[in-house]
Short mmCIF file of C-alpha atoms in Angstrom, two decimals:
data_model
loop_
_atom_site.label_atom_id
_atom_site.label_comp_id
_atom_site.label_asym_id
_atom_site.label_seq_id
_atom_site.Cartn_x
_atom_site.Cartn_y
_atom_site.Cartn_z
CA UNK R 213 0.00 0.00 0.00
CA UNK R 214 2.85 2.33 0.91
CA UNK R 215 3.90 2.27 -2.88
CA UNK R 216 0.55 3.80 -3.53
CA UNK R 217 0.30 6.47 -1.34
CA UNK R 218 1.91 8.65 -4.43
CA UNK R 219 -2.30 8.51 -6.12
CA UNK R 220 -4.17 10.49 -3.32
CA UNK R 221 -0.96 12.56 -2.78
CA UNK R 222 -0.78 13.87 -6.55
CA UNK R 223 -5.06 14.23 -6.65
CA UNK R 224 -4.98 16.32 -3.49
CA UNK R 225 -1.79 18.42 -5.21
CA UNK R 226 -3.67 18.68 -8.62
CA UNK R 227 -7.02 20.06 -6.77
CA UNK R 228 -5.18 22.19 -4.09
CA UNK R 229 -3.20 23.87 -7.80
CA UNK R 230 -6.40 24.28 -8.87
CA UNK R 231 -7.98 26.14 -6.26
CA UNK R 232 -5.34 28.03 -5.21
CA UNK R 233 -4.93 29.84 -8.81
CA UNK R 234 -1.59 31.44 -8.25
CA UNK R 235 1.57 31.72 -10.11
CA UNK R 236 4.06 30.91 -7.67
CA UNK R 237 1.77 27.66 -7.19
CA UNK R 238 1.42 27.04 -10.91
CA UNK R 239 5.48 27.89 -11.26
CA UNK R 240 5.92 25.16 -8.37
CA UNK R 241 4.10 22.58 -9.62
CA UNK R 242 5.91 22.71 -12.84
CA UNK R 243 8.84 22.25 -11.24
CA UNK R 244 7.65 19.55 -9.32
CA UNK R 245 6.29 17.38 -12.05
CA UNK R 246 9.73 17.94 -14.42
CA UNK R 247 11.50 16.75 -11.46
CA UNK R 248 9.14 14.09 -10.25
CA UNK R 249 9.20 12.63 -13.66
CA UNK R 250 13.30 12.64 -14.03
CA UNK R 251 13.08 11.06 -10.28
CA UNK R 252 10.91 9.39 -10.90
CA UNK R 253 9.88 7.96 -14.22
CA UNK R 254 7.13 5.24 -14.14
CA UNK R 255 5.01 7.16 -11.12
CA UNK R 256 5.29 10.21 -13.16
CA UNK R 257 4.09 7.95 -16.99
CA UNK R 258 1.24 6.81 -13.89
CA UNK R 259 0.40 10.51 -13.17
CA UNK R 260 -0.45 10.96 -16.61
CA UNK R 261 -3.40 8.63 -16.95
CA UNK R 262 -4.73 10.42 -13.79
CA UNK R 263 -4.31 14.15 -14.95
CA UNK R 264 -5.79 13.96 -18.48
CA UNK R 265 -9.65 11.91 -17.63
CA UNK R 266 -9.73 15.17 -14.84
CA UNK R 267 -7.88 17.67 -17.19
CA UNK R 268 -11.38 19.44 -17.99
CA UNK R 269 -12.35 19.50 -15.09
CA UNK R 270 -8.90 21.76 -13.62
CA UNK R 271 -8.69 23.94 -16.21
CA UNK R 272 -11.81 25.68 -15.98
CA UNK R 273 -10.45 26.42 -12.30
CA UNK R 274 -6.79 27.06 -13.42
CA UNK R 275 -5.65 27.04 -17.31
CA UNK R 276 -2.30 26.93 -16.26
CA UNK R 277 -2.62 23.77 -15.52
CA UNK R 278 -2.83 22.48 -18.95
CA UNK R 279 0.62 22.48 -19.17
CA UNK R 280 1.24 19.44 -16.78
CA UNK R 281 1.11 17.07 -19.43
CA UNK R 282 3.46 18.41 -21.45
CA UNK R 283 5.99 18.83 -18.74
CA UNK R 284 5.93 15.25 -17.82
CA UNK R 285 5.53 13.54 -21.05
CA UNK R 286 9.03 15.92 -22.49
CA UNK R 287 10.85 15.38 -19.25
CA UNK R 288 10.10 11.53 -19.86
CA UNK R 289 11.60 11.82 -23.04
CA UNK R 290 14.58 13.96 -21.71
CA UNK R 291 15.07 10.52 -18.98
CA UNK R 292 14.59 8.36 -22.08
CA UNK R 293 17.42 9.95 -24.19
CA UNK R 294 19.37 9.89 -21.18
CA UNK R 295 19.13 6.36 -20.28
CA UNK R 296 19.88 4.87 -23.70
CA UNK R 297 22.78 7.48 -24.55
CA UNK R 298 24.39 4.98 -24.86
CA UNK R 299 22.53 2.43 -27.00
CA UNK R 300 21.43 4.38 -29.80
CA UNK R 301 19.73 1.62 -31.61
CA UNK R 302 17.03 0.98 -28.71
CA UNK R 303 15.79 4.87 -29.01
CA UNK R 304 15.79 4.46 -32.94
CA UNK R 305 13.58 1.04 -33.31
CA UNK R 306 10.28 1.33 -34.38
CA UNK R 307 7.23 -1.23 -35.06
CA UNK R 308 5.88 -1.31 -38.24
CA UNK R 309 2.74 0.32 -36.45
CA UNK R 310 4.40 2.83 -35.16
CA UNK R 311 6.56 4.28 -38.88
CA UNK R 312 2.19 4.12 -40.01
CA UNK R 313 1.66 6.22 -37.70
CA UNK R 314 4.14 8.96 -38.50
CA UNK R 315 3.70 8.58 -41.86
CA UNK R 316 -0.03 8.73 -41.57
CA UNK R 317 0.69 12.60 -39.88
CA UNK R 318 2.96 13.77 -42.57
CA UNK R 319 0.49 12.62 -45.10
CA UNK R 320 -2.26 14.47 -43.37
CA UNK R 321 -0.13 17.54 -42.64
CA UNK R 322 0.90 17.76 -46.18
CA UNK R 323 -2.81 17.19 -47.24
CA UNK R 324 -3.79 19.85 -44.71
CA UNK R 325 -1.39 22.26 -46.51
CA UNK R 326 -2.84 21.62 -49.94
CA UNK R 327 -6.50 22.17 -48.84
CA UNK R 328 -5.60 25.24 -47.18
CA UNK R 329 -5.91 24.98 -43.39
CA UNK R 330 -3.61 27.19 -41.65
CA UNK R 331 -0.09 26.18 -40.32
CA UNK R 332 -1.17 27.19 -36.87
CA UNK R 333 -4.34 24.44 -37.08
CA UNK R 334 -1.95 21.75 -38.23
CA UNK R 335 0.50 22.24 -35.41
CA UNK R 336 -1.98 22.13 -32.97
CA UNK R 337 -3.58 19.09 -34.18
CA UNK R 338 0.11 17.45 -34.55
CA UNK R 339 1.01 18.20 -31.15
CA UNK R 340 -1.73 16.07 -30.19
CA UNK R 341 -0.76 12.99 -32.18
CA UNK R 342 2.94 13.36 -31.00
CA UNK R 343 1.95 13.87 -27.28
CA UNK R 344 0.22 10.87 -27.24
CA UNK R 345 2.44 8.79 -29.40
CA UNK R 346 5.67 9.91 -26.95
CA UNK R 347 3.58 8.46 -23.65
CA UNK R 348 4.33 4.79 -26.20
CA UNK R 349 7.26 5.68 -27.30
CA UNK R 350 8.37 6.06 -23.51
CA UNK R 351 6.22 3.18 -21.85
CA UNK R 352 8.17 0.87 -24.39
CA UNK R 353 11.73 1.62 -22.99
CA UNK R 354 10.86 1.85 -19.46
CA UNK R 355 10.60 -1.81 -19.11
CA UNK R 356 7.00 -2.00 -17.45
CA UNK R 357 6.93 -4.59 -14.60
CA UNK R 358 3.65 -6.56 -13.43
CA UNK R 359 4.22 -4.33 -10.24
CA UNK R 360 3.77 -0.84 -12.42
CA UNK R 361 1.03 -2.88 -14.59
CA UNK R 362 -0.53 -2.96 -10.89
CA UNK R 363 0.08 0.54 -10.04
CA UNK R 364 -1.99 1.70 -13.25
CA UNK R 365 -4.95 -0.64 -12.43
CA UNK R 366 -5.11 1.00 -8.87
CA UNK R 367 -4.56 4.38 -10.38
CA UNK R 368 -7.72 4.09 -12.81
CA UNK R 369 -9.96 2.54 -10.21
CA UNK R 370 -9.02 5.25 -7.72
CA UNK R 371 -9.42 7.93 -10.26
CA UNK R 372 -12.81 6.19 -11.58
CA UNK R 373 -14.30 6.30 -8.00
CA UNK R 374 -13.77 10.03 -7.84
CA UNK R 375 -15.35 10.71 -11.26
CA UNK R 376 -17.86 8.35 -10.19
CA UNK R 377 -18.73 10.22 -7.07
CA UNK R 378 -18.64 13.20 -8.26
CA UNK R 379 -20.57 12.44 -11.22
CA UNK R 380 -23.64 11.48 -8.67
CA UNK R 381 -23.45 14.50 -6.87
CA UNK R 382 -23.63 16.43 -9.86
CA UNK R 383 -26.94 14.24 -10.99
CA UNK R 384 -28.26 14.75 -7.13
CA UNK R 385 -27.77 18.26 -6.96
CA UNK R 386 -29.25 19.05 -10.73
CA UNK R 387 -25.40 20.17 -11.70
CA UNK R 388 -25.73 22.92 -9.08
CA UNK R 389 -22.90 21.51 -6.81
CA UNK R 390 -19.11 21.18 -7.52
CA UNK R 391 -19.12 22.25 -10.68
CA UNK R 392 -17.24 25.52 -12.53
CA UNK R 393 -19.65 28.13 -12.76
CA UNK R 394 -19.35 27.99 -16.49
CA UNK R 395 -20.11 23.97 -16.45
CA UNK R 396 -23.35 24.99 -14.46
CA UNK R 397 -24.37 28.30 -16.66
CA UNK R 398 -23.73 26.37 -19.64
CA UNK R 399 -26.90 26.08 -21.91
CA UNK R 400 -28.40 22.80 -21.80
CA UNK R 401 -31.35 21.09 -23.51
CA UNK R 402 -33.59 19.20 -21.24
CA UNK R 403 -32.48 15.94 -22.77
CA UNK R 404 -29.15 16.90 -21.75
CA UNK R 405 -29.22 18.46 -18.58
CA UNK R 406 -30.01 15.12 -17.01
CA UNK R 407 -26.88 13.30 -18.23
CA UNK R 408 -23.97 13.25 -16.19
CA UNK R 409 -20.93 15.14 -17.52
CA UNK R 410 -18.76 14.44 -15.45
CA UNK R 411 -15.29 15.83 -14.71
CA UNK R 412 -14.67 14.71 -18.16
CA UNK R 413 -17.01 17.90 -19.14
CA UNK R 414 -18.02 15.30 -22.06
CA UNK R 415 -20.83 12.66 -20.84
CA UNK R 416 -19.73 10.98 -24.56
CA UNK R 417 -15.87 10.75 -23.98
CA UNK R 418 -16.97 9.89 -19.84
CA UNK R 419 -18.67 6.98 -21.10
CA UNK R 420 -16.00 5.52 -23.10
CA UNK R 421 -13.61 6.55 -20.20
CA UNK R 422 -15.98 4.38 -17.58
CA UNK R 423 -16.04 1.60 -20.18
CA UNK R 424 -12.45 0.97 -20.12
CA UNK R 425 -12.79 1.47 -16.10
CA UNK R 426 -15.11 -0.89 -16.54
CA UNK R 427 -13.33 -3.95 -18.43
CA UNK R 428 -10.50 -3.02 -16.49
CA UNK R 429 -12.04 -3.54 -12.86
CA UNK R 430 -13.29 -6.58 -14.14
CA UNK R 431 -10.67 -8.33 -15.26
CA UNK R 432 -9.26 -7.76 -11.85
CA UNK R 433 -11.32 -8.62 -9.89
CA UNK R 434 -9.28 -11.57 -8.21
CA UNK R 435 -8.09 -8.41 -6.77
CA UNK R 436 -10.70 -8.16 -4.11
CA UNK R 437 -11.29 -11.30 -2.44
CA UNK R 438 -12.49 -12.48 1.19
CA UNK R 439 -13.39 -9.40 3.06
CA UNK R 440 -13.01 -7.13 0.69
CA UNK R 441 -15.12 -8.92 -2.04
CA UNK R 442 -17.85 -6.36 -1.02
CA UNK R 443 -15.82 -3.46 -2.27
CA UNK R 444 -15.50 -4.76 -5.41
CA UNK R 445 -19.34 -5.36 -6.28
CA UNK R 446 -19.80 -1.52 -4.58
CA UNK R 447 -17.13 -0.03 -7.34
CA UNK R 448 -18.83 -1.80 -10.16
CA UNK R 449 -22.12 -0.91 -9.34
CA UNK R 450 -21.17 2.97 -8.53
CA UNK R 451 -19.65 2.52 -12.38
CA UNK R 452 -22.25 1.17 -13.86
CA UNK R 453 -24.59 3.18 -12.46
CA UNK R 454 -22.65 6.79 -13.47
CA UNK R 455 -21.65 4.95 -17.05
CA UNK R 456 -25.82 4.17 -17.46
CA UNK R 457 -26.30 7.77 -16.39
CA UNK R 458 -24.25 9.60 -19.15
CA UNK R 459 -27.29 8.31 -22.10
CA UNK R 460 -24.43 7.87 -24.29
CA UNK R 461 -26.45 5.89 -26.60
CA UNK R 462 -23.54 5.63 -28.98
CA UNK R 463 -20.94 3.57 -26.30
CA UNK R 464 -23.95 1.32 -25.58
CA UNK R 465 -24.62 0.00 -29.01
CA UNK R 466 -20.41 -0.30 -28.92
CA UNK R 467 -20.16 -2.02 -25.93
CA UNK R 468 -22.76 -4.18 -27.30
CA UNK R 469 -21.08 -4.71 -30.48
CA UNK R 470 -18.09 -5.39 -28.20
CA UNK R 471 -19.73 -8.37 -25.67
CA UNK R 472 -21.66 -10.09 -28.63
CA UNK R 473 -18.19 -12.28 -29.41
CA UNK R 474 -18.16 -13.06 -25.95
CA UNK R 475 -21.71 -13.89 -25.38
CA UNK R 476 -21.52 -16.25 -28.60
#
């Protein structure tokens, strides 16, 4: 347990940076996570999947907080680079997959060009692609143990009981309760002001997010055994219930699609 105490500590910091809304604070924290990630390399890869499902959710407190992300996934790569220095050929081999991929965003930034959307629009949309490909391009070389596999599967069900929670209370309270003032002002159809959006600010994307959570939690569930048993049928109905909650129509028919092999 002591080896997760690093998941409630980084939450607490992420919501304290949030509220606080001060430079010095933002300054700090960006200091922290370059460090923490150099330090500390695997934590900092787990940190990741725990900022970006409550990204939304921060920024409308604090938009300097977007910048977490980036931090940790380039001071990764710095500890990457540094590591293999010497072995040149381990930072330069790519799956097939993975040369697609990059040439699937030069094609599209070329055909971007030629149609005429602006540099600025491609850049941005690249940036995403890269970000995301670097968090694989790192989690290959750091030689991920069945410990750190465990690490991540106690990350996401932590982080999915928060979102979970909070979702609820956001249903209960008619979004008038823990939410950013913009969330709650926003203009809402009366189909869609009952759905749960989540700190996801997306009740499509939260739905997909709580599916994974889902297939996730239950695939471990050897996890919770004896006593504790209990806690595991509590977590996957507080899913469930939050996941059924968001009416995204469109992940139901998917996760359909998804359990008909199985159910064959």
């Amino acid at each position: 347990m002591e080896k997760l105490t690093f998941i409630p500590l980084i939450l607490a910091f992420f919501f304290v940076g949030a509220a606080l809304d001060n430079t010095v604070v933002d300054l700090v924290m960006m200091l922290f996570f370059a460090g923490y990630a150099l330090v500390k390399p695997k934590n900092a890869l787990i940190v990741l999947f725990m900022y970006f499902p409550i990204r939304p959710f921060l920024l409308e407190y604090n938009t300097a907080l977007k910048g977490i992300g980036d931090i940790i996934v380039f001071a990764l790569l710095f500890r990457i680079l540094w590591m293999y220095r010497k072995d040149l050929k381990k930072l330069f081999h790519f799956y097939w997959f993975e040369l697609a991929f990059i040439g699937f965003i030069i094609v599209g930034a070329v055909s971007a060009l030629i149609t005429g959307v602006t540099p600025t629009a491609i850049i941005f949309q690249i940036r995403g692609f890269v970000l995301f490909y670097l968090v694989f391009y790192i989690a290959k070389r750091l030689e991920i143990t069945k410990e750190d596999v465990y690490k991540f599967v106690a990350t996401t069900i932590f982080v999915t009981v928060i979102i979970c929670i909070h979702g609820l209370i956001e249903k209960l309270s008619l979004r008038g309760w823990l939410l950013p003032q913009s969330w709650q002002d926003m203009p809402l159809s009366s189909k869609n002001r009952i759905r749960i959006y989540g700190m996801i600010g997306n009740p499509n994307i939260l739905a997909y997010y709580l599916s994974f959570s889902f297939a996730i939690i239950l695939y471990y569930r050897n996890w919770f055994k004896g006593k504790y048993q209990w806690l595991f049928y509590v977590i996957l109905a507080l899913t469930f219930s939050v996941w059924a909650l968001t009416y995204s129509r469109g992940t139901w028919i998917a996760v359909g699609v998804a359990c008909l092999p199985t159910c064959s």
